[in-house]
Short mmCIF file of C-alpha atoms and ligand atoms in Angstrom, two decimals:
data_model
loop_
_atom_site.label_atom_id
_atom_site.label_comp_id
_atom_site.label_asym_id
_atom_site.label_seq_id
_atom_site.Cartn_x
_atom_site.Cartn_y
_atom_site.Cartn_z
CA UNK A 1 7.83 -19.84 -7.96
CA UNK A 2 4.45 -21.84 -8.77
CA UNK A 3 2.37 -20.83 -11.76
CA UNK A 4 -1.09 -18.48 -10.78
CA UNK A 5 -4.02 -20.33 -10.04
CA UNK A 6 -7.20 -18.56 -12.09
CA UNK A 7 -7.29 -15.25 -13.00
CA UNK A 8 -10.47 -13.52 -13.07
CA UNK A 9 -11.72 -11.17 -15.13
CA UNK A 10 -13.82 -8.31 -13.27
CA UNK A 11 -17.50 -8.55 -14.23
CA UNK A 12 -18.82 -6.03 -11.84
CA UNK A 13 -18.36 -3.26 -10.03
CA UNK A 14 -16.72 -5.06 -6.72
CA UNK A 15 -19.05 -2.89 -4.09
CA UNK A 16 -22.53 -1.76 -6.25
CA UNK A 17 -22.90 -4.99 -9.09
CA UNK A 18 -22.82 -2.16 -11.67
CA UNK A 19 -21.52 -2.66 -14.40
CA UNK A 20 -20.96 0.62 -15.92
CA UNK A 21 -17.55 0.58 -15.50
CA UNK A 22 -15.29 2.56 -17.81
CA UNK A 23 -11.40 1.55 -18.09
CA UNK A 24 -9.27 5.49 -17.55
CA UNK A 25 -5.67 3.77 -17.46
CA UNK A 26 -3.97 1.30 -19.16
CA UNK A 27 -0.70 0.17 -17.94
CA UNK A 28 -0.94 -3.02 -20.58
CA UNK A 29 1.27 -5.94 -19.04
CA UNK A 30 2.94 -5.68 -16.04
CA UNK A 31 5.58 -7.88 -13.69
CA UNK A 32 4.07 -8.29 -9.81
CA UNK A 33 5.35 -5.32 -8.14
CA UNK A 34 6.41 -7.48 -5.01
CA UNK A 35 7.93 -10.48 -6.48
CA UNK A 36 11.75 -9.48 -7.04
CA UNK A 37 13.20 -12.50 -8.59
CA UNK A 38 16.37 -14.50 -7.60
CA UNK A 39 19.48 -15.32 -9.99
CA UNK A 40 18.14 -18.27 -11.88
CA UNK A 41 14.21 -17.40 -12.40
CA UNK A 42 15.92 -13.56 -14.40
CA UNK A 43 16.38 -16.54 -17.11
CA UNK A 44 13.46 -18.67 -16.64
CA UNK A 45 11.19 -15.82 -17.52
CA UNK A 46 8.05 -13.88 -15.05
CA UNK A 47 4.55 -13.90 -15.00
CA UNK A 48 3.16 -10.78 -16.49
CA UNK A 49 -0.44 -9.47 -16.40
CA UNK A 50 -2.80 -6.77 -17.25
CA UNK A 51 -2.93 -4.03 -14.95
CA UNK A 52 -6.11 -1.95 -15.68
CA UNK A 53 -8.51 0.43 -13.88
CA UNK A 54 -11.71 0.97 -14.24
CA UNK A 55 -13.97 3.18 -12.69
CA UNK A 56 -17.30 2.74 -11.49
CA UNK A 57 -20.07 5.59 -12.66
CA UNK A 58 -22.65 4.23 -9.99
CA UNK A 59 -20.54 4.45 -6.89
CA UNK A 60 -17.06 5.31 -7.69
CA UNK A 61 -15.10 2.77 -6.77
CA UNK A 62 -12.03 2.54 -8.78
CA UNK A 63 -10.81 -0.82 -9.51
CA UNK A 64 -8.71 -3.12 -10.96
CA UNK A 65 -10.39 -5.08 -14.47
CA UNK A 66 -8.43 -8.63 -13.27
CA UNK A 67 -7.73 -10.13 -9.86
CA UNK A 68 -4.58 -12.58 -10.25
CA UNK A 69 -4.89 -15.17 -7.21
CA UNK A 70 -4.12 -14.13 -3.73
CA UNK A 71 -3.10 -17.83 -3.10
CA UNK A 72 -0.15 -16.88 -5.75
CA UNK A 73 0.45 -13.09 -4.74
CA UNK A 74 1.18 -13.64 -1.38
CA UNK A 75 2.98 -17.01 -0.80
CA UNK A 76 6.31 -15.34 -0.78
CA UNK A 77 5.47 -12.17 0.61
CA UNK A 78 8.51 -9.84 0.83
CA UNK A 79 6.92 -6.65 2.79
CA UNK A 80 7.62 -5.66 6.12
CA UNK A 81 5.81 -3.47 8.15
CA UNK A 82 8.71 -2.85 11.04
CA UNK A 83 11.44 -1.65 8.45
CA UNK A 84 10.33 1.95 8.69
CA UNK A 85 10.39 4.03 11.20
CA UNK A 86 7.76 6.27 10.22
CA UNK A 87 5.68 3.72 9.77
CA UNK A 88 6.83 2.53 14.08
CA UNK A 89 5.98 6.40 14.59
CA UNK A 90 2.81 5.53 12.83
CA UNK A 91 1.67 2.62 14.76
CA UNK A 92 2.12 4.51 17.88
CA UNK A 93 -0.62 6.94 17.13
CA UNK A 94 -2.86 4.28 16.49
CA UNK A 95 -2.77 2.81 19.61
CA UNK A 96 -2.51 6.09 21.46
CA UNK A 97 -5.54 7.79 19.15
CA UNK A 98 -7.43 4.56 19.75
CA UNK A 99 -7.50 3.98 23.04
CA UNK A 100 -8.75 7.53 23.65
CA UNK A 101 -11.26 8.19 21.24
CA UNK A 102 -12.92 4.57 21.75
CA UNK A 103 -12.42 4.00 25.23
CA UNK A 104 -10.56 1.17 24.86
CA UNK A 105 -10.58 -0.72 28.24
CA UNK A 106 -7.75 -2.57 29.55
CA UNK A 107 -6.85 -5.90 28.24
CA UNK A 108 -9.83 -5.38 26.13
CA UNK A 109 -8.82 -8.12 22.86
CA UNK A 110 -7.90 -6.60 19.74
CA UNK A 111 -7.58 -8.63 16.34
CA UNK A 112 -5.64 -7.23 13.61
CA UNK A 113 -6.09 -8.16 10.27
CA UNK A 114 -2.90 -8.51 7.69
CA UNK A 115 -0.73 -8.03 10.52
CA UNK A 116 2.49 -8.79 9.02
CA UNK A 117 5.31 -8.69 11.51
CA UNK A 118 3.72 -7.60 13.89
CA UNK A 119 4.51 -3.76 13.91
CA UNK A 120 1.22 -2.22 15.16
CA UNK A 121 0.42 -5.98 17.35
CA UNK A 122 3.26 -5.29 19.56
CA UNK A 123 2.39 -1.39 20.21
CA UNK A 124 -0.90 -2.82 21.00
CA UNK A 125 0.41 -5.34 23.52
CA UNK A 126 2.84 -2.65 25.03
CA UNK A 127 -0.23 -0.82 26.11
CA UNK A 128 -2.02 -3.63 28.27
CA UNK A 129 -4.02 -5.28 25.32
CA UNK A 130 -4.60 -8.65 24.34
CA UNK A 131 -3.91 -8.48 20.81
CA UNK A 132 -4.18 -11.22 18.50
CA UNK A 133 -2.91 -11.37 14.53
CA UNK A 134 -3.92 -12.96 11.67
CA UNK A 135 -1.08 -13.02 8.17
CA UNK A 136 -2.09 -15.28 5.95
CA UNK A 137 2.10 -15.44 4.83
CA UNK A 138 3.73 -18.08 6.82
CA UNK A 139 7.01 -16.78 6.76
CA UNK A 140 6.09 -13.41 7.87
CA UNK A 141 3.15 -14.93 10.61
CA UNK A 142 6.34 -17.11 11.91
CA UNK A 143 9.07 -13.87 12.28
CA UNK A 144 5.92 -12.82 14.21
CA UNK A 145 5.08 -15.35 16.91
CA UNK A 146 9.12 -15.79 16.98
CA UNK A 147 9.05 -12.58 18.83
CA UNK A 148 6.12 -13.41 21.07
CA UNK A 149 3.14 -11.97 19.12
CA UNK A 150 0.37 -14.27 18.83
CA UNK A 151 -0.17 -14.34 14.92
CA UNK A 152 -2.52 -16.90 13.46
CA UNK A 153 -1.40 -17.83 9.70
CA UNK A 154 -4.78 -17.62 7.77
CA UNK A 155 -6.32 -15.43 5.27
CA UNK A 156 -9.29 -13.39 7.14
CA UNK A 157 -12.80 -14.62 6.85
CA UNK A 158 -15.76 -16.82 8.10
CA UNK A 159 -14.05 -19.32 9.72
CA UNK A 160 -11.24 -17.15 10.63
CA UNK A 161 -13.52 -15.05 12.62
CA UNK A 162 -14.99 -17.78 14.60
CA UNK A 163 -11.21 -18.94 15.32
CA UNK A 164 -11.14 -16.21 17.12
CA UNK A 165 -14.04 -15.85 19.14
CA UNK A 166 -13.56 -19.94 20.31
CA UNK A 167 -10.11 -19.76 21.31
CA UNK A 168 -9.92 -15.95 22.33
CA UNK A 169 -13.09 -14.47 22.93
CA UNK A 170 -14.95 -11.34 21.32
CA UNK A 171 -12.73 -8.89 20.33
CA UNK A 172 -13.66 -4.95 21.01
CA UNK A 173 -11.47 -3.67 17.81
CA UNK A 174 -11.18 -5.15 14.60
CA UNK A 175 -8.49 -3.05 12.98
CA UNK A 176 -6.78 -3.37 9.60
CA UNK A 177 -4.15 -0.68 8.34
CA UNK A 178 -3.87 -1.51 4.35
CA UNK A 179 -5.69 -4.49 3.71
CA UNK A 180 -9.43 -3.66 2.33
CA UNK A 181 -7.84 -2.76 -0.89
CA UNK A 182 -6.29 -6.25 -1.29
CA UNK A 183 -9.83 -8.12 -0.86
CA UNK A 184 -11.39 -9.02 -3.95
CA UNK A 185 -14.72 -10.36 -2.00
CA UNK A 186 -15.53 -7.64 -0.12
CA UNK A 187 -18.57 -8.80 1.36
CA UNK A 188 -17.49 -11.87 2.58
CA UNK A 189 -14.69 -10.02 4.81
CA UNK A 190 -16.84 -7.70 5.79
CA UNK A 191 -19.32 -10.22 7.34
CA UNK A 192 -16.87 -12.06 8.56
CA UNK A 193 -15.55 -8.85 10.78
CA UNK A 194 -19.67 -8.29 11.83
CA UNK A 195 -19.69 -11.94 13.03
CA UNK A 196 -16.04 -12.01 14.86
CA UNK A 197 -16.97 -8.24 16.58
CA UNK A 198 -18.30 -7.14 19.97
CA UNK A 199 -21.92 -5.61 19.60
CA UNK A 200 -20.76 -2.27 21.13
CA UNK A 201 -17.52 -3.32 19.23
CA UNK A 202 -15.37 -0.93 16.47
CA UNK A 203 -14.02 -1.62 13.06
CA UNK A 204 -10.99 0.66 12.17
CA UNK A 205 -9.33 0.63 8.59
CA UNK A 206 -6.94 2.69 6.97
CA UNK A 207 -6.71 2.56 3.35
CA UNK A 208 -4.87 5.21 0.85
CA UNK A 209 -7.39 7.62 -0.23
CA UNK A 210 -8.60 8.22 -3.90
CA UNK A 211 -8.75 12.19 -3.44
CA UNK A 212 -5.01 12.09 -2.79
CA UNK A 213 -4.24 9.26 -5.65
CA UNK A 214 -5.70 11.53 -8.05
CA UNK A 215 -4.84 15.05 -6.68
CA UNK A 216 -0.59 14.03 -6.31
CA UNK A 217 -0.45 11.45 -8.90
CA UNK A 218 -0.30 8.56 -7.20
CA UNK A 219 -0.70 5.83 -10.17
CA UNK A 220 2.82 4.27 -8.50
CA UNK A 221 0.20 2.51 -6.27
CA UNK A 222 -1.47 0.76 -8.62
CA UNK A 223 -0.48 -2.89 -8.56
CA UNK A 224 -2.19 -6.02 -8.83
CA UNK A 225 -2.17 -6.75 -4.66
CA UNK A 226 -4.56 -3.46 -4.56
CA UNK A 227 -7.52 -4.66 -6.42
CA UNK A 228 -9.57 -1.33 -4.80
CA UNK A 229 -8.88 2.63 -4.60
CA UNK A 230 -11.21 4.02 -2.07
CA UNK A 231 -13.55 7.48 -1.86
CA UNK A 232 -15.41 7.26 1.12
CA UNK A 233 -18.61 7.48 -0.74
CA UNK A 234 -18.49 3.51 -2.60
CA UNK A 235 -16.77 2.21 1.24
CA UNK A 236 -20.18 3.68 3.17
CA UNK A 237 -22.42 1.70 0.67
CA UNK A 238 -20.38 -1.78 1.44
CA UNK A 239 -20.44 -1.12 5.00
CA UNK A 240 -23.43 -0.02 5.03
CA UNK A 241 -24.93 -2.80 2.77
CA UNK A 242 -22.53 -4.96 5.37
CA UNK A 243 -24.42 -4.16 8.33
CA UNK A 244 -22.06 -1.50 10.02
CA UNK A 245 -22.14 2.73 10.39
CA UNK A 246 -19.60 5.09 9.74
CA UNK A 247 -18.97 7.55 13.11
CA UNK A 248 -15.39 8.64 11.75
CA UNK A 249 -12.95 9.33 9.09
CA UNK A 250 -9.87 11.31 9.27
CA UNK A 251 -7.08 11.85 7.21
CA UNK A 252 -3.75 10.83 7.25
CA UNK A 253 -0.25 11.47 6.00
CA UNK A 254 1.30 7.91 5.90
CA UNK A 255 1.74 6.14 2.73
CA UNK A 256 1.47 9.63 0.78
CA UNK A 257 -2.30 10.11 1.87
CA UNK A 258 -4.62 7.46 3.74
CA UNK A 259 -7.95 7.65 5.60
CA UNK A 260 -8.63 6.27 8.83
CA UNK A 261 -11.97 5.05 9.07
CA UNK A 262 -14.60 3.93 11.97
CA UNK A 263 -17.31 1.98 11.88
CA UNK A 264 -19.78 0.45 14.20
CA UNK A 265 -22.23 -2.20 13.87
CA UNK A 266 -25.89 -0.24 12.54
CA UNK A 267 -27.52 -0.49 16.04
CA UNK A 268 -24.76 0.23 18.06
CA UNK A 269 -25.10 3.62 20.27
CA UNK A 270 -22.27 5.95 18.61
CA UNK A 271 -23.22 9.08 16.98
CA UNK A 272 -21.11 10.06 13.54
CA UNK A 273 -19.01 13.10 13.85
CA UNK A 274 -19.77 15.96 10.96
CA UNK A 275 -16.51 14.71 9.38
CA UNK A 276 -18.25 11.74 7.87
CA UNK A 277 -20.65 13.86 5.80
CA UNK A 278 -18.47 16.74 4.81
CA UNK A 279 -15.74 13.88 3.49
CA UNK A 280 -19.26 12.49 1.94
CA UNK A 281 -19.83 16.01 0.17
CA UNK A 282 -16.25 17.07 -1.01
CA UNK A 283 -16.39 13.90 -2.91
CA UNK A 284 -19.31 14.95 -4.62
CA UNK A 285 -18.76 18.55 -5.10
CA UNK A 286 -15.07 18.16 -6.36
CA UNK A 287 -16.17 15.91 -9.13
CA UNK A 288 -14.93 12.59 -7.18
CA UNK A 289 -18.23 10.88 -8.05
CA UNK A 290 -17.79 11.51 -11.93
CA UNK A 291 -15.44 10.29 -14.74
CA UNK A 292 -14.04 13.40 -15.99
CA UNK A 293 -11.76 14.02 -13.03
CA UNK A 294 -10.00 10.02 -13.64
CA UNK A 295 -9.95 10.39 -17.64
CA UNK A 296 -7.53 13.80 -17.02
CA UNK A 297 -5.56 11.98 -14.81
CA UNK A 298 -4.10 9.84 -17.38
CA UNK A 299 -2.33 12.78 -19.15
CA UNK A 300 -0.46 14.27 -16.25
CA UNK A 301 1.28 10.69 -15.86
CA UNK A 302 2.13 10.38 -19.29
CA UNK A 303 3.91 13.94 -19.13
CA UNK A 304 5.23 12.71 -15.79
CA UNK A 305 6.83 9.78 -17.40
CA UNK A 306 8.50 11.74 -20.12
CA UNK A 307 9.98 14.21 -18.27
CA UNK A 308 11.49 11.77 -15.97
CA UNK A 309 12.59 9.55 -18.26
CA UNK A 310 14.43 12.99 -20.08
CA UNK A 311 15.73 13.78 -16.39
CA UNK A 312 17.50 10.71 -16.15
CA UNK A 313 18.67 10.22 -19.89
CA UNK A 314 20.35 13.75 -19.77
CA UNK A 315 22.37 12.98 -16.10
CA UNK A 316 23.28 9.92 -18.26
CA UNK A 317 24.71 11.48 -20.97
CA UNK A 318 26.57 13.52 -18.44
CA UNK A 319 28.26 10.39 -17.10
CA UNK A 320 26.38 10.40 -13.58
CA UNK A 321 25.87 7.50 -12.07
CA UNK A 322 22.48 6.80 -10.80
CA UNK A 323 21.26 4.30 -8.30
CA UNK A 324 17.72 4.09 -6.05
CA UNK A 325 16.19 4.08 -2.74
CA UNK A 326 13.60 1.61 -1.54
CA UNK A 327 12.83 -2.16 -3.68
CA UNK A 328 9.10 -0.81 -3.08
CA UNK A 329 6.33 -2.00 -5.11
CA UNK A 330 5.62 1.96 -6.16
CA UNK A 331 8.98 1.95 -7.42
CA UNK A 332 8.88 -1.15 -9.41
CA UNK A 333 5.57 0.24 -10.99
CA UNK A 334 7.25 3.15 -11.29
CA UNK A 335 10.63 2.21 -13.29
CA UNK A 336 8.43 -0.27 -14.75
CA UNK A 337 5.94 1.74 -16.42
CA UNK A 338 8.60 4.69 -17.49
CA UNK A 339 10.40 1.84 -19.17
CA UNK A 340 13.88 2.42 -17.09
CA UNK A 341 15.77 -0.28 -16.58
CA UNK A 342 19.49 -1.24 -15.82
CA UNK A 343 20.99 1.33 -18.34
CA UNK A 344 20.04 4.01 -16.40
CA UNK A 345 19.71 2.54 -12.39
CA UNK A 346 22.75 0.74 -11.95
CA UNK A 347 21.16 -0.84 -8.43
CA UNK A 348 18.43 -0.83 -5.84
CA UNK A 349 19.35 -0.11 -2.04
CA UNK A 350 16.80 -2.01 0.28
CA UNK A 351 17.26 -2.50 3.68
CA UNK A 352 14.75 -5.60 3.71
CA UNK A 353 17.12 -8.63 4.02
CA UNK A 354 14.88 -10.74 2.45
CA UNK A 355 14.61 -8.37 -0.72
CA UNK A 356 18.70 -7.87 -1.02
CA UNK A 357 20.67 -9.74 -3.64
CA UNK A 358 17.22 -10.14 -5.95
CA UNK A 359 16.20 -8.39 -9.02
CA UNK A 360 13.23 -6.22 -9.86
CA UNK A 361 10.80 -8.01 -11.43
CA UNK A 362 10.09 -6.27 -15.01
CA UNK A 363 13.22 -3.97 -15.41
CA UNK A 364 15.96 -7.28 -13.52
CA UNK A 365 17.81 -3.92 -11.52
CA UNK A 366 19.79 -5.76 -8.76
CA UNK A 367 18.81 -4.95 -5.50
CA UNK A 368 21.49 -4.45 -2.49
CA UNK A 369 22.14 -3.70 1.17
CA UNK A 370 23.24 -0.39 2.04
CA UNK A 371 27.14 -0.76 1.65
CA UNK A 372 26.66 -0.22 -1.87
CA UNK A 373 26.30 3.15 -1.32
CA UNK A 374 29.73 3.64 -0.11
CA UNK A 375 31.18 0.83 -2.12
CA UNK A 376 29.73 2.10 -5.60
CA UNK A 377 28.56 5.82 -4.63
CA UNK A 378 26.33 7.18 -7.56
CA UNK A 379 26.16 10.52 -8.05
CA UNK A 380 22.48 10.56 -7.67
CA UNK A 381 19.84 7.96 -5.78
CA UNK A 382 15.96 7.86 -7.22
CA UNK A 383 13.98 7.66 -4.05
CA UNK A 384 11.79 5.14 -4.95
CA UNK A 385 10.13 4.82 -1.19
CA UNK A 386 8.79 8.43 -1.97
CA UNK A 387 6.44 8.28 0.82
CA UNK A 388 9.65 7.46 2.94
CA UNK A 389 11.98 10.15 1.50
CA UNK A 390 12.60 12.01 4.82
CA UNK A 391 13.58 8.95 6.55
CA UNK A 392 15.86 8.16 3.89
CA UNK A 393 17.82 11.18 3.55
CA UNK A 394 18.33 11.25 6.92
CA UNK A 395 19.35 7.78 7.11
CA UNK A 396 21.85 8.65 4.18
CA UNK A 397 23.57 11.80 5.09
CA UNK A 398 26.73 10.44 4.78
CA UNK A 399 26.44 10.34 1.21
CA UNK A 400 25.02 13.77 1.23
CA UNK A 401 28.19 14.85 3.13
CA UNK A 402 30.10 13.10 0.30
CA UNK A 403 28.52 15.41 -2.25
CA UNK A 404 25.44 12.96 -3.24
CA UNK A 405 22.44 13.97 -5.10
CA UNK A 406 18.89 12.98 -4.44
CA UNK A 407 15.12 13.10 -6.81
CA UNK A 408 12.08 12.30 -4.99
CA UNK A 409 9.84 11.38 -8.91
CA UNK A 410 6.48 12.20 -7.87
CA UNK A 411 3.92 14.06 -7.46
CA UNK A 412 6.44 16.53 -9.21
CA UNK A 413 10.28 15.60 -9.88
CA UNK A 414 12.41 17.33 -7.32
CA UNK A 415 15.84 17.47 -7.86
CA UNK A 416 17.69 18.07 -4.29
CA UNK A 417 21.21 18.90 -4.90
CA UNK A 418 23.89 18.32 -2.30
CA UNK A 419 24.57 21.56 -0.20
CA UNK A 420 27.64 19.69 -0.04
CA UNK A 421 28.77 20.45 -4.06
CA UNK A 422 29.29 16.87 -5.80
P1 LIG R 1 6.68 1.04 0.93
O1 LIG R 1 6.75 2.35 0.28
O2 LIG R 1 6.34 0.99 2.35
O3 LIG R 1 5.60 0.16 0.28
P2 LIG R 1 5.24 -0.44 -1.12
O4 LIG R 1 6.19 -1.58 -1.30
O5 LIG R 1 3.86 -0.85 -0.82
O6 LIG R 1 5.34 0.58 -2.20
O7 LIG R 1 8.05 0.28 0.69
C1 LIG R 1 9.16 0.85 1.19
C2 LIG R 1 10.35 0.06 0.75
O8 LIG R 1 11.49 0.80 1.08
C3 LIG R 1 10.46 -1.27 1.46
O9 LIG R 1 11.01 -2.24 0.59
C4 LIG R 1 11.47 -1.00 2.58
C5 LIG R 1 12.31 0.08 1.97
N1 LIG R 1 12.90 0.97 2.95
C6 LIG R 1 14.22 0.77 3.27
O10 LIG R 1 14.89 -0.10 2.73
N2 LIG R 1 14.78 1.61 4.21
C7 LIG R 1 14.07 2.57 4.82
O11 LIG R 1 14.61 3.30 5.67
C8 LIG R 1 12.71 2.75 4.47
C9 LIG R 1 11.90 3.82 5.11
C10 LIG R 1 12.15 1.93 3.53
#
């Protein structure tokens, strides 16, 4: 593991300049939530850093008060897109919602931006499109174009963007599920997408929405890869001040609450659909726009982590055996931040090969394949992959059969007992 180049220190609200920012959570140091560590760096000892949002009282936009190097965050990249189904499920909608609602002609060229391996590139090429990817990982950009989807490594941008348009032409969509909250310069990738896209083109995001962050607890998604947490109120100011229009925003159920937003370049012909604005004035009205709602937050987490932390230390005493679900990077903030470690999780199933026979960074929980759960059954598994929790279960029946007990931690803890007795 190489040491982080520069830090930086936030001076500014990201999207406005302001710099009225006010910090609402403190999670003091923290391990990177997607770096699980291998035997011999558990004794060499992790980077830690602050983890700390602040919120913006001119436009809103939550943020993060240091961005650690993206060179450093994402050279060893363990996330993939393809391991969940619902997330496959997911991908399919895209295309299918896509090529409806913006006409999408046939072999039209697509570029998608943090593309991974390739999960929502291939539905896109299954449909008739020329679809092109750009990861900056290498390892992850190689699994890609291993299985025939043209990925380009490289980190998105300026030159990136006219990549594209010399070897491949001018793409029609620009789309990017997850990524704007990972940007620190937003501007730059913004312009970057206006000079890469058709001038009747589209620019579709998704990104996990604020209003759901705050109204089911979400601090679990608050690690140093997602400098941002978006209303749509501080995203139609960078657009805007980016040269494109909103026309659409919907929301969305995957990854515990997302929007899906589209966006045109300012002259193009589209007309926005009412959604936009009433999105624009819920924010407002529900007190999205103003500190008050983010300085409450902090409490319900804090009673959160007590009475999880109780929850587990009581099975404990009782001699249960606990393991978890899902080496996410919620889950790592999660244990993390409630200050359970080992004592209490005896081991992490993943089903990520690359993530199996690591530790958690922070809390050094092994992490395992799936045979563990046979081979050392707990009693009860901590569903770390929350936003994955029916997959799992179903995926795990076997050990609900075998009298195996599940809790899903947030946005309330939900105990679900084996029908099964235990
Ligand atoms: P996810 O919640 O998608 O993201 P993040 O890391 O951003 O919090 O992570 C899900 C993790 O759970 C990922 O490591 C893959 C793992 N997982 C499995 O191992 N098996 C499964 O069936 C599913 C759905 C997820």
């Amino acid at each position: 593991m190489t040491t982080p180049a520069a830090d930086k220190k936030l001076e500014s609200c990201r999207i406005c300049k302001s710099k009225n920012l006010i910090p609402y959570f403190d999670f003091k140091e923290m391990p990177l939530a997607n770096r699980n560590l291998s035997l011999p760096e558990l004794s060499s000892g992790e980077p830690k850093f602050p983890l700390q949002l602040l919120f913006c009282k001119d436009c809103g936009l939550s943020q993060l008060s240091m961005v650690v190097s993206a060179q450093f965050l994402y050279e060893e990249y363990p996330y993939r897109s393809s391991i969940s189904q619902t997330f496959q499920k997911h991908c399919k909608e895209i295309v299918e919602n896509l090529t409806h609602k913006l006409a999408l002609k046939p072999n039209s060229l697509i570029v998608e931006i943090a593309s991974n391996d390739g999960c929502l590139l291939s539905k896109f090429i299954q449909a008739g499109f020329q679809a092109i990817g750009v990861e900056p990982s290498r390892v992850i950009a190689d699994e890609a174009t291993a299985k025939g989807l043209p990925t380009l490594c490289r980190f998105w941008g300026k030159s990136t963007a006219l990549q594209i348009q010399r070897e491949f032409g001018t793409p029609q969509l620009i789309i990017g599920t997850n990524v704007l909250a990972h940007v620190d310069n937003l501007n730059a990738f913004l312009d970057a997408v206006n000079t890469a896209l058709a001038a009747d083109g589209y620019f579709v995001f998704e990104v996990p929405y604020m209003v759901n962050y705050i109204e089911t607890l979400e601090f679990d998604t608050t690690y140093h890869e997602h400098l941002s947490y978006f209303l749509l109120s501080p995203l139609k100011h960078i657009l805007e001040s980016a040269g494109f229009r909103i026309i659409d925003v919907e929301k969305l159920n995957i990854h515990c609450g997302s929007i899906r937003v589209i966006a045109c370049k300012k002259d193009a012909a589209p007309v926005a659909s009412k959604n936009v604005d009433a999105f624009l004035a819920m924010e407002k009205s529900q007190g999205f726009l103003k500190e008050d709602i983010y300085l409450g937050f902090v409490s319900r987490i804090e009673r959160l982590r007590e009475d999880l932390r109780k929850l587990l230390s009581s099975l404990k005493q009782g001699s249960k055996r606990i393991a978890a679900y899902g080496a996410s990077a919620k889950g790592n903030v999660l244990l993390n931040y409630c200050g359970i470690n080992q004592e209490t999780i005896d081991y992490i199933i993943d089903d990520t090969p690359l993530k199996q026979n690591k530790f958690q960074s922070g809390t050094h929980i092994p992490i395992v394949d799936k045979s563990y759960l046979v081979k050392a059954r707990p009693d009860y598994l901590l569903i770390l992959a929350r936003n994955f929790s029916e997959e799992i279960i179903s995926k795990t029946s076997e050990y609900q059969q075998a009298g195996g007990h599940y809790i899903i931690p947030l946005p309330d803890i939900k105990v679900i007992e084996s029908p099964y007795g235990s």
